[in-house]
Coordinates of C-alpha atoms and ligand atoms in Angstrom, one line a residue:
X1 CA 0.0 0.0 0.0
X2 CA 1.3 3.6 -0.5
X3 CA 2.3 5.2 2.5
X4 CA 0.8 8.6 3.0
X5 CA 3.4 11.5 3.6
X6 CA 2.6 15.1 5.1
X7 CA 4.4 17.5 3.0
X8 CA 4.4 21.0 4.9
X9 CA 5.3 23.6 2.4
X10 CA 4.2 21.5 -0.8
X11 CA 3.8 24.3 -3.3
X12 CA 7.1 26.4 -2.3
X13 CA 10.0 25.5 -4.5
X14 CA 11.7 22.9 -2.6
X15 CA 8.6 21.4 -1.9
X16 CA 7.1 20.9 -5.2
X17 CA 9.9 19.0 -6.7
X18 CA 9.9 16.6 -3.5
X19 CA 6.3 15.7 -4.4
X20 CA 7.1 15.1 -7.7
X21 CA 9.4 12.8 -6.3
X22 CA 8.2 10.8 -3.6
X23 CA 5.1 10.5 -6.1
X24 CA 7.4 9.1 -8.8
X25 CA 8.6 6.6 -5.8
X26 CA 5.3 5.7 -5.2
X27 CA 4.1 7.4 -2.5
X28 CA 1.2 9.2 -1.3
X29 CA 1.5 12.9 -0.6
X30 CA -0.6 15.3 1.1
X31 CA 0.3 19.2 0.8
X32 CA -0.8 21.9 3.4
X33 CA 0.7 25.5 2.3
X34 CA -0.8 28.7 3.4
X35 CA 0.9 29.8 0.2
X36 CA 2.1 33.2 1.8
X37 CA 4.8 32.6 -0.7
X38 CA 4.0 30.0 -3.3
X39 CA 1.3 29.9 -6.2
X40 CA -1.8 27.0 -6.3
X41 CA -0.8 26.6 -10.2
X42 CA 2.0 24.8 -8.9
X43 CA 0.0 22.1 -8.6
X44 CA -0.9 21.8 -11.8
X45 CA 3.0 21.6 -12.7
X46 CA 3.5 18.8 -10.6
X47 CA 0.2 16.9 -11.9
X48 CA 1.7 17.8 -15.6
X49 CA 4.6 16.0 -14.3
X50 CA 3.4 13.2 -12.4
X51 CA -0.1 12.7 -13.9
X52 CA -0.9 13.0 -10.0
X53 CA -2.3 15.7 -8.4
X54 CA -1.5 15.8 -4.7
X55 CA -4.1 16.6 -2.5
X56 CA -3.7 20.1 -1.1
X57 CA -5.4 21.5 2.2
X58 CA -4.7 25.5 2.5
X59 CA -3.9 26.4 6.3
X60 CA -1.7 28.2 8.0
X61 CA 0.3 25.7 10.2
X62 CA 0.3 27.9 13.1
X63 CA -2.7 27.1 13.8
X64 CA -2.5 24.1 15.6
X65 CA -6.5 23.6 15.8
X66 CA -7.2 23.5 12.4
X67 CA -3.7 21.7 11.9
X68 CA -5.5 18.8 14.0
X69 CA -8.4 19.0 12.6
X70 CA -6.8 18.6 8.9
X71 CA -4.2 15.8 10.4
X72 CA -7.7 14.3 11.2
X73 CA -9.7 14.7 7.7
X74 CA -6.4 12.6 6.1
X75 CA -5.9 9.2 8.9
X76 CA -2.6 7.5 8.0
X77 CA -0.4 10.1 7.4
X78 CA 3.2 8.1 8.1
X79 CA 5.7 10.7 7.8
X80 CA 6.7 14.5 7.2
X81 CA 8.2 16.9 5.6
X82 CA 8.6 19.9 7.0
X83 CA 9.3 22.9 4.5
X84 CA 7.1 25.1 5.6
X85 CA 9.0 28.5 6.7
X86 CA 10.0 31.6 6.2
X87 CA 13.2 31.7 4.4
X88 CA 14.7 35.6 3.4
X89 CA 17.8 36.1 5.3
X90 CA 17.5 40.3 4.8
X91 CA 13.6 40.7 5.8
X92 CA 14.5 38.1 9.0
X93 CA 16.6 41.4 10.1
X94 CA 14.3 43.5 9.7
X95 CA 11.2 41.5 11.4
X96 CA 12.6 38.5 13.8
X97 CA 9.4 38.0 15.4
X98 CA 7.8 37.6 12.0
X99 CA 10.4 34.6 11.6
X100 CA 10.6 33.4 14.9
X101 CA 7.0 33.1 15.1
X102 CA 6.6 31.0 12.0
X103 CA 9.4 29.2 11.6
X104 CA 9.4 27.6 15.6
X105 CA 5.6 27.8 16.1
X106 CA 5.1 25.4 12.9
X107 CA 7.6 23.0 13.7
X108 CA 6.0 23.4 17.8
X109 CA 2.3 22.6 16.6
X110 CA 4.0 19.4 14.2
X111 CA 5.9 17.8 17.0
X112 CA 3.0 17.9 19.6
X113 CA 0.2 16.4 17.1
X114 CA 2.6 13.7 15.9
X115 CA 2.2 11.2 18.8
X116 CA -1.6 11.6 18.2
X117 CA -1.5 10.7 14.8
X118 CA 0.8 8.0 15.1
X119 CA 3.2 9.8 12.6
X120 CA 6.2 7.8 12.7
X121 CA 8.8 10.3 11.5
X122 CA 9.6 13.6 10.5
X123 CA 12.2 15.2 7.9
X124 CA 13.6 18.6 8.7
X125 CA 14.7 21.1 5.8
X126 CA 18.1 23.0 7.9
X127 CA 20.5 25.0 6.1
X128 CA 24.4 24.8 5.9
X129 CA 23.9 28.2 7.5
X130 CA 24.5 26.5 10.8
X131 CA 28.1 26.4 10.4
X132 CA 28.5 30.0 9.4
X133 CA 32.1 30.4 8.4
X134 CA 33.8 27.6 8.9
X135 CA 37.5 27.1 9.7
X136 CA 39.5 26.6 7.2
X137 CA 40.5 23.2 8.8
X138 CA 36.5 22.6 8.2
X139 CA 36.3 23.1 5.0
X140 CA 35.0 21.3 3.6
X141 CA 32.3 21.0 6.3
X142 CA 31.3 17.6 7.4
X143 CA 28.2 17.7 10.0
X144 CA 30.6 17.6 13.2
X145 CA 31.8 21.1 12.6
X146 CA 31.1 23.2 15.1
X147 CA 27.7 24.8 15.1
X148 CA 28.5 29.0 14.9
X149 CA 26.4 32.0 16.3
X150 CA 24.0 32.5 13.6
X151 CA 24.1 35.9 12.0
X152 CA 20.7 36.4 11.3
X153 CA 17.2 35.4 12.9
X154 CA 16.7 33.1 9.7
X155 CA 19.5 31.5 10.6
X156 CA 19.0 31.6 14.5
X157 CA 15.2 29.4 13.3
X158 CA 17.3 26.8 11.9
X159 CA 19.5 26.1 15.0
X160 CA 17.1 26.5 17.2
X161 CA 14.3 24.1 15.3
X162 CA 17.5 21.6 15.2
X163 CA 18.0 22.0 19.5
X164 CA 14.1 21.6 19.7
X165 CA 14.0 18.0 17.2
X166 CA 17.1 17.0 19.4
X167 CA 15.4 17.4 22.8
X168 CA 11.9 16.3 21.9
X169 CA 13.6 13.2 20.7
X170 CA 15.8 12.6 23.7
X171 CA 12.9 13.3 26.3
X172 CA 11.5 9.7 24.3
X173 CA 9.1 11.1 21.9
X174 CA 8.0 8.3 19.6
X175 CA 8.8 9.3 16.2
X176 CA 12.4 9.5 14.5
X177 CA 14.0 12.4 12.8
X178 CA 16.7 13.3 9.7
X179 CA 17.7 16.6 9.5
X180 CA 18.6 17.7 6.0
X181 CA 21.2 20.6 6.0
X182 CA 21.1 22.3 2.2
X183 CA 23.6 24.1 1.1
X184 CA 22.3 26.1 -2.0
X185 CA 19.9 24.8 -4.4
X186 CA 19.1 25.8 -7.4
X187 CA 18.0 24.8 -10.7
X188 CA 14.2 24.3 -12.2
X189 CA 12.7 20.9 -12.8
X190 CA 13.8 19.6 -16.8
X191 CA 10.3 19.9 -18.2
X192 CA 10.4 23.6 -16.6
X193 CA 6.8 22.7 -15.3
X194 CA 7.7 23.9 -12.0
X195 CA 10.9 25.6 -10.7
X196 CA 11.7 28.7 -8.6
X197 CA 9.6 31.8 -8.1
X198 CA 10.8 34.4 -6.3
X199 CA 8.4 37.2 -5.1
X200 CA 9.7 41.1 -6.1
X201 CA 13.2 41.5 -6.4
X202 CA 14.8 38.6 -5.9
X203 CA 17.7 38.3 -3.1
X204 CA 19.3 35.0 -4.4
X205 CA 22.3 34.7 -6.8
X206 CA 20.3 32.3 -9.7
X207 CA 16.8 33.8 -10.2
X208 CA 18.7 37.6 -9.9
X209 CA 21.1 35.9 -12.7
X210 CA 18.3 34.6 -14.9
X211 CA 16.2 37.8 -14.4
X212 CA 19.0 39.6 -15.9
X213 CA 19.9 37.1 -18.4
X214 CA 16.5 37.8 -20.0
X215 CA 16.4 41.4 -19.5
X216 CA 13.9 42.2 -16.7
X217 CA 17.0 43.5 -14.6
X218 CA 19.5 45.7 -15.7
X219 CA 22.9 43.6 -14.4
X220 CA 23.7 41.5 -11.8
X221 CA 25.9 42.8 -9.1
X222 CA 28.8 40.2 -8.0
X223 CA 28.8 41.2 -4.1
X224 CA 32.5 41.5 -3.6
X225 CA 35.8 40.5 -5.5
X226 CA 38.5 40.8 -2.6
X227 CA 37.6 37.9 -0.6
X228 CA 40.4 35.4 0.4
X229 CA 39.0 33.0 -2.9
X230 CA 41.2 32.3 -6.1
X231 CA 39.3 34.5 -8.2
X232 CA 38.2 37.2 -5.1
X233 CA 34.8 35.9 -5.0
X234 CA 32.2 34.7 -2.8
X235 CA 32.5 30.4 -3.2
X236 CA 29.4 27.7 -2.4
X237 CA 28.3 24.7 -3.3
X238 CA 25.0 25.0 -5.5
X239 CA 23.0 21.7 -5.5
X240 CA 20.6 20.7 -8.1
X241 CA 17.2 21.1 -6.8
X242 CA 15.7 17.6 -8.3
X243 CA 19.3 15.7 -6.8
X244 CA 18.1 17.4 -3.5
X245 CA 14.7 16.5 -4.2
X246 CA 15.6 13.0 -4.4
X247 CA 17.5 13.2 -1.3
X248 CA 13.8 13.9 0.7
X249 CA 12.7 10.3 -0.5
X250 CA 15.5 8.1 0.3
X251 CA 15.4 10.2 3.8
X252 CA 11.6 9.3 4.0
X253 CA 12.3 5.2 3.3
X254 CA 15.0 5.5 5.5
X255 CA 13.1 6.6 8.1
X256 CA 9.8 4.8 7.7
X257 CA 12.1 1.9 6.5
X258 CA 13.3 1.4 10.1
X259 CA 16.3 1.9 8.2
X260 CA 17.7 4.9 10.9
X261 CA 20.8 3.9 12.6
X262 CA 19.9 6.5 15.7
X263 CA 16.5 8.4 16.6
X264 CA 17.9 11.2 15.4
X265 CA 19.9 11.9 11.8
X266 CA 21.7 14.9 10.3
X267 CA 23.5 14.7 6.6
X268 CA 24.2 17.2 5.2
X269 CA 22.9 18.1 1.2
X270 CA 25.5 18.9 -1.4
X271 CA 27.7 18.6 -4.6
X272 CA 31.2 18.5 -3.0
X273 CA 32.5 21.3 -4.9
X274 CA 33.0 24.6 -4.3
X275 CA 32.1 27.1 -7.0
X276 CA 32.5 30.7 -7.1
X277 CA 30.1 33.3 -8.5
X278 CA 32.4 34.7 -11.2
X279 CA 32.8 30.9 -11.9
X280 CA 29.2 30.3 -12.0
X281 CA 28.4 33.1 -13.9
X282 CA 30.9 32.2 -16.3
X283 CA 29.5 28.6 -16.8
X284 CA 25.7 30.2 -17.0
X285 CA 27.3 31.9 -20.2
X286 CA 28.6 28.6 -21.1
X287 CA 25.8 26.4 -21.0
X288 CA 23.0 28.7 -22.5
X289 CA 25.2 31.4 -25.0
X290 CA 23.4 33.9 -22.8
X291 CA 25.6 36.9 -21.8
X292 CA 24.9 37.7 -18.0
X293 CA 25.8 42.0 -17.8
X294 CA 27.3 42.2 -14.6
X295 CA 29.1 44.6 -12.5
X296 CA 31.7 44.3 -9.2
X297 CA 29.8 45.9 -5.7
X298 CA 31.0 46.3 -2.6
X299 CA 30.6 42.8 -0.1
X300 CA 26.6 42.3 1.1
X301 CA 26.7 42.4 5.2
X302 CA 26.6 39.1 6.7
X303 CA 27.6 37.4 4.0
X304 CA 29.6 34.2 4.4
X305 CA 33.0 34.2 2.4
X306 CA 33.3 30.5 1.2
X307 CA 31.4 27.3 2.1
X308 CA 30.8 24.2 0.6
X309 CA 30.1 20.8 2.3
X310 CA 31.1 17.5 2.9
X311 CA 28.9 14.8 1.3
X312 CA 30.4 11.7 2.5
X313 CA 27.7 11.4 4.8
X314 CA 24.7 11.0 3.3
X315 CA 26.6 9.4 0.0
X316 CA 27.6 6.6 2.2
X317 CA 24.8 6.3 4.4
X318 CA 21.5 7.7 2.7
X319 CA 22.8 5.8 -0.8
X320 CA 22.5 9.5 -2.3
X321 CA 24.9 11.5 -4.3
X322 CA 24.2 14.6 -6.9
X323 CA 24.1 13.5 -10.1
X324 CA 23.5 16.6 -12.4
X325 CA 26.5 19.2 -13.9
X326 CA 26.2 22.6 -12.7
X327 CA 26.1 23.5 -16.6
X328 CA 22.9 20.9 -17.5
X329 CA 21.3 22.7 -13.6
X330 CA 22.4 26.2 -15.0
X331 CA 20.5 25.2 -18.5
X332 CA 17.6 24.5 -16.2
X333 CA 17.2 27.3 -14.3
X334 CA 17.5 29.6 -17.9
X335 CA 14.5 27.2 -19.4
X336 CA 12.6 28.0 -16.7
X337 CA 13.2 31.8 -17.1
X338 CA 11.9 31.5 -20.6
X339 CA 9.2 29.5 -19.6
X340 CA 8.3 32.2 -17.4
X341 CA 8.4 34.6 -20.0
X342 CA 6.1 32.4 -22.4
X343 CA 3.0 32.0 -19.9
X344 CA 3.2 35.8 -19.6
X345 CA 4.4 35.4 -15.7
X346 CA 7.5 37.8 -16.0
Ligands
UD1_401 C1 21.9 32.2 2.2 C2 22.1 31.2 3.3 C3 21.2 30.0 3.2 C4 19.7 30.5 3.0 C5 19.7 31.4 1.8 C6 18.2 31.9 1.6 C7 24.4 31.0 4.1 C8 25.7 30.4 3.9 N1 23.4 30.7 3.3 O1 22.5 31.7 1.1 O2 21.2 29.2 4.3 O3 18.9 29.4 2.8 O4 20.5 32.5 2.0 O5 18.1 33.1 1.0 O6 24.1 31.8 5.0 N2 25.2 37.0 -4.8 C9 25.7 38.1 -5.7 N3 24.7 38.9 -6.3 C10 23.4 38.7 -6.0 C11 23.0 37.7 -5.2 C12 23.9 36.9 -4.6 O7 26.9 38.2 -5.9 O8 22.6 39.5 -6.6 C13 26.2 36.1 -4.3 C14 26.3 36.1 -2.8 O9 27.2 37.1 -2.3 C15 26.7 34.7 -2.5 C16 26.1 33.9 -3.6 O10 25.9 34.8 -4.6 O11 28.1 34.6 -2.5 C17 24.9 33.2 -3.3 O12 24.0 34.1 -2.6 P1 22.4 33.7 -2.3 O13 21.8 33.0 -3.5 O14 21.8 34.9 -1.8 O15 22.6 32.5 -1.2 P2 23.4 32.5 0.2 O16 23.6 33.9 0.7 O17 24.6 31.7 -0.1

């Protein structure tokens, strides 16, 4: 029988390629979004995809009533997702209690209905944010480097939602946990059905890059070009969205599988390789025959100088490794641009 899975945060961008993935596994998802920052069309991307379409409940997951009432209306539900949060490291700044509210409430209202459900398990979307900059011994980072003061509230949710999984677990709550820490996704899904979508101005490297690409923004400004780097720039490691995707299903058999080796599981989610943006931009060019304008700006505040991770971890133990080129997830994330463009969105 297909096991039903809760995914919280379904329609965002993350969240819609996992559907389409743990649907192409076989299983049997259920979406609850408030979509504060995500589109119901989505849906109709992933059913393109899939020939599925998930079953979607709108609510706001800080609501823990009507979050009961809906865990309720779907009986079965064996593990979840959680994606659901507030993700903009800038606004976090400017309104912590905004993100603090969401982002720790929701996972709050999750871990108390579980054990009334019977859910069994629950997968948790961290960042590599945790580490902040690591030491250059760390790098790159494997999941025991140290844990650093988080520079923004954004990044304060994520360590604190880990601490809060961590405890609930060892005070002998009866579900199991993996934490997923991402480093920087990116990419659209191949049939550009569904990808990334960005409200306003977007904040993030790849959508500001394709914007510009295709003329909605003047140029791209690289934030800084005297960092301690070979070529001065900012370096991470972007992971293809669909290989991280992918990652969310093996994570769910795992843990549903009885497969964990401990209650609790961290791995962190990426290539291997660091790439800088100069480099990155250079590929984009590459892969598509698109020039990207671009200009040199001073650094952006809180900005991390270089980090990319250590995937041993989950290659070894999850049986997961990123498969795609950063050229073919480049390509992507430019065919979803146009895409874009041709329904008229931007
Ligand atoms: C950060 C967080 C990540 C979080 C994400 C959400 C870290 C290490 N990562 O990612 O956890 O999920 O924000 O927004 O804290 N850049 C430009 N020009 C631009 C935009 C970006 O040069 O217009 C550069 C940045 O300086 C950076 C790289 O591109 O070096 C990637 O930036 P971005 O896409 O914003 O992601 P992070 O800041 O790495």
């Amino acid at each position: 029988m297909k096991q039903k899975i809760l995914v919280a945060g379904g329609t965002g961008y993350i969240g819609s390629h996992t559907t389409v993935e743990l649907q192409n596994a076989g299983y049997d998802v259920i979406i609850i979004d408030n979509l504060s920052n995500s589109n119901i069309e989505v849906l109709d991307g992933i059913e393109h995809i899939t020939g599925i379409r998930p079953k979607f409940i709108e609510l706001d997951l800080k609501d823990k009533e009507a979050t009961r009432k809906a865990l309720a209306s779907q009986p079965g539900i064996k593990g979840i997702i959680l994606f659901a949060a507030s993700k903009a490291v800038g606004e976090s700044v400017q309104k912590p209690l905004l993100y603090y509210r969401n982002n720790i409430t929701t996972l709050i209202n999750l871990l108390e209905l579980m054990p009334e459900f019977g859910i069994e398990g629950i997968v948790f979307s961290s960042s590599c944010t945790v580490y902040g900059q690591p030491d250059p011994e760390n790098l790159p980072v494997t999941e025991n480097a140290p844990i650093k003061p988080a520079t923004s509230p954004y990044g304060n949710t994520k360590q604190i939602n880990e601490e809060i999984i961590r405890d609930t677990i060892h005070a002998g709550a009866p579900f199991k946990s993996v934490i997923l820490r991402y480093f920087n996704p990116i990419g659209a899904h191949p049939t550009a059905e569904i990808g990334e979508l960005p409200n306003g101005v977007p904040q993030n490297l790849i959508p500001y890059l394709t914007q510009t690409a295709i003329g909605i923004r003047k140029e791209l400004s690289v934030f800084g070009d005297d960092y301690n780097t070979p070529d001065g720039s900012c370096i991470r490691d972007y992971i293809n969205i669909v290989d991280l995707a992918k990652a969310h299903v093996t994570a769910i058999d795992r843990l549903l599988g009885g497969k964990s080796a401990k209650d609790i599981e961290i791995f962190n989610l990426g290539t291997g390789c660091g790439v800088s943006v100069l480099e990155l931009i250079n590929t984009f060019e590459q892969a598509t025959g698109v020039k990207v304008p671009h200009k040199i700006v001073a650094r952006r505040e809180g900005d991390i100088e270089q980090v990319w991770a250590n995937p041993e971890r989950a290659n070894k133990v999850l049986g997961w490794k990123a498969q795609e080129t950063l050229a073919d997830t480049l390509a992507s994330a430019w065919k979803w641009q146009l895409k874009l463009r041709e329904r008229g969105i931007m």
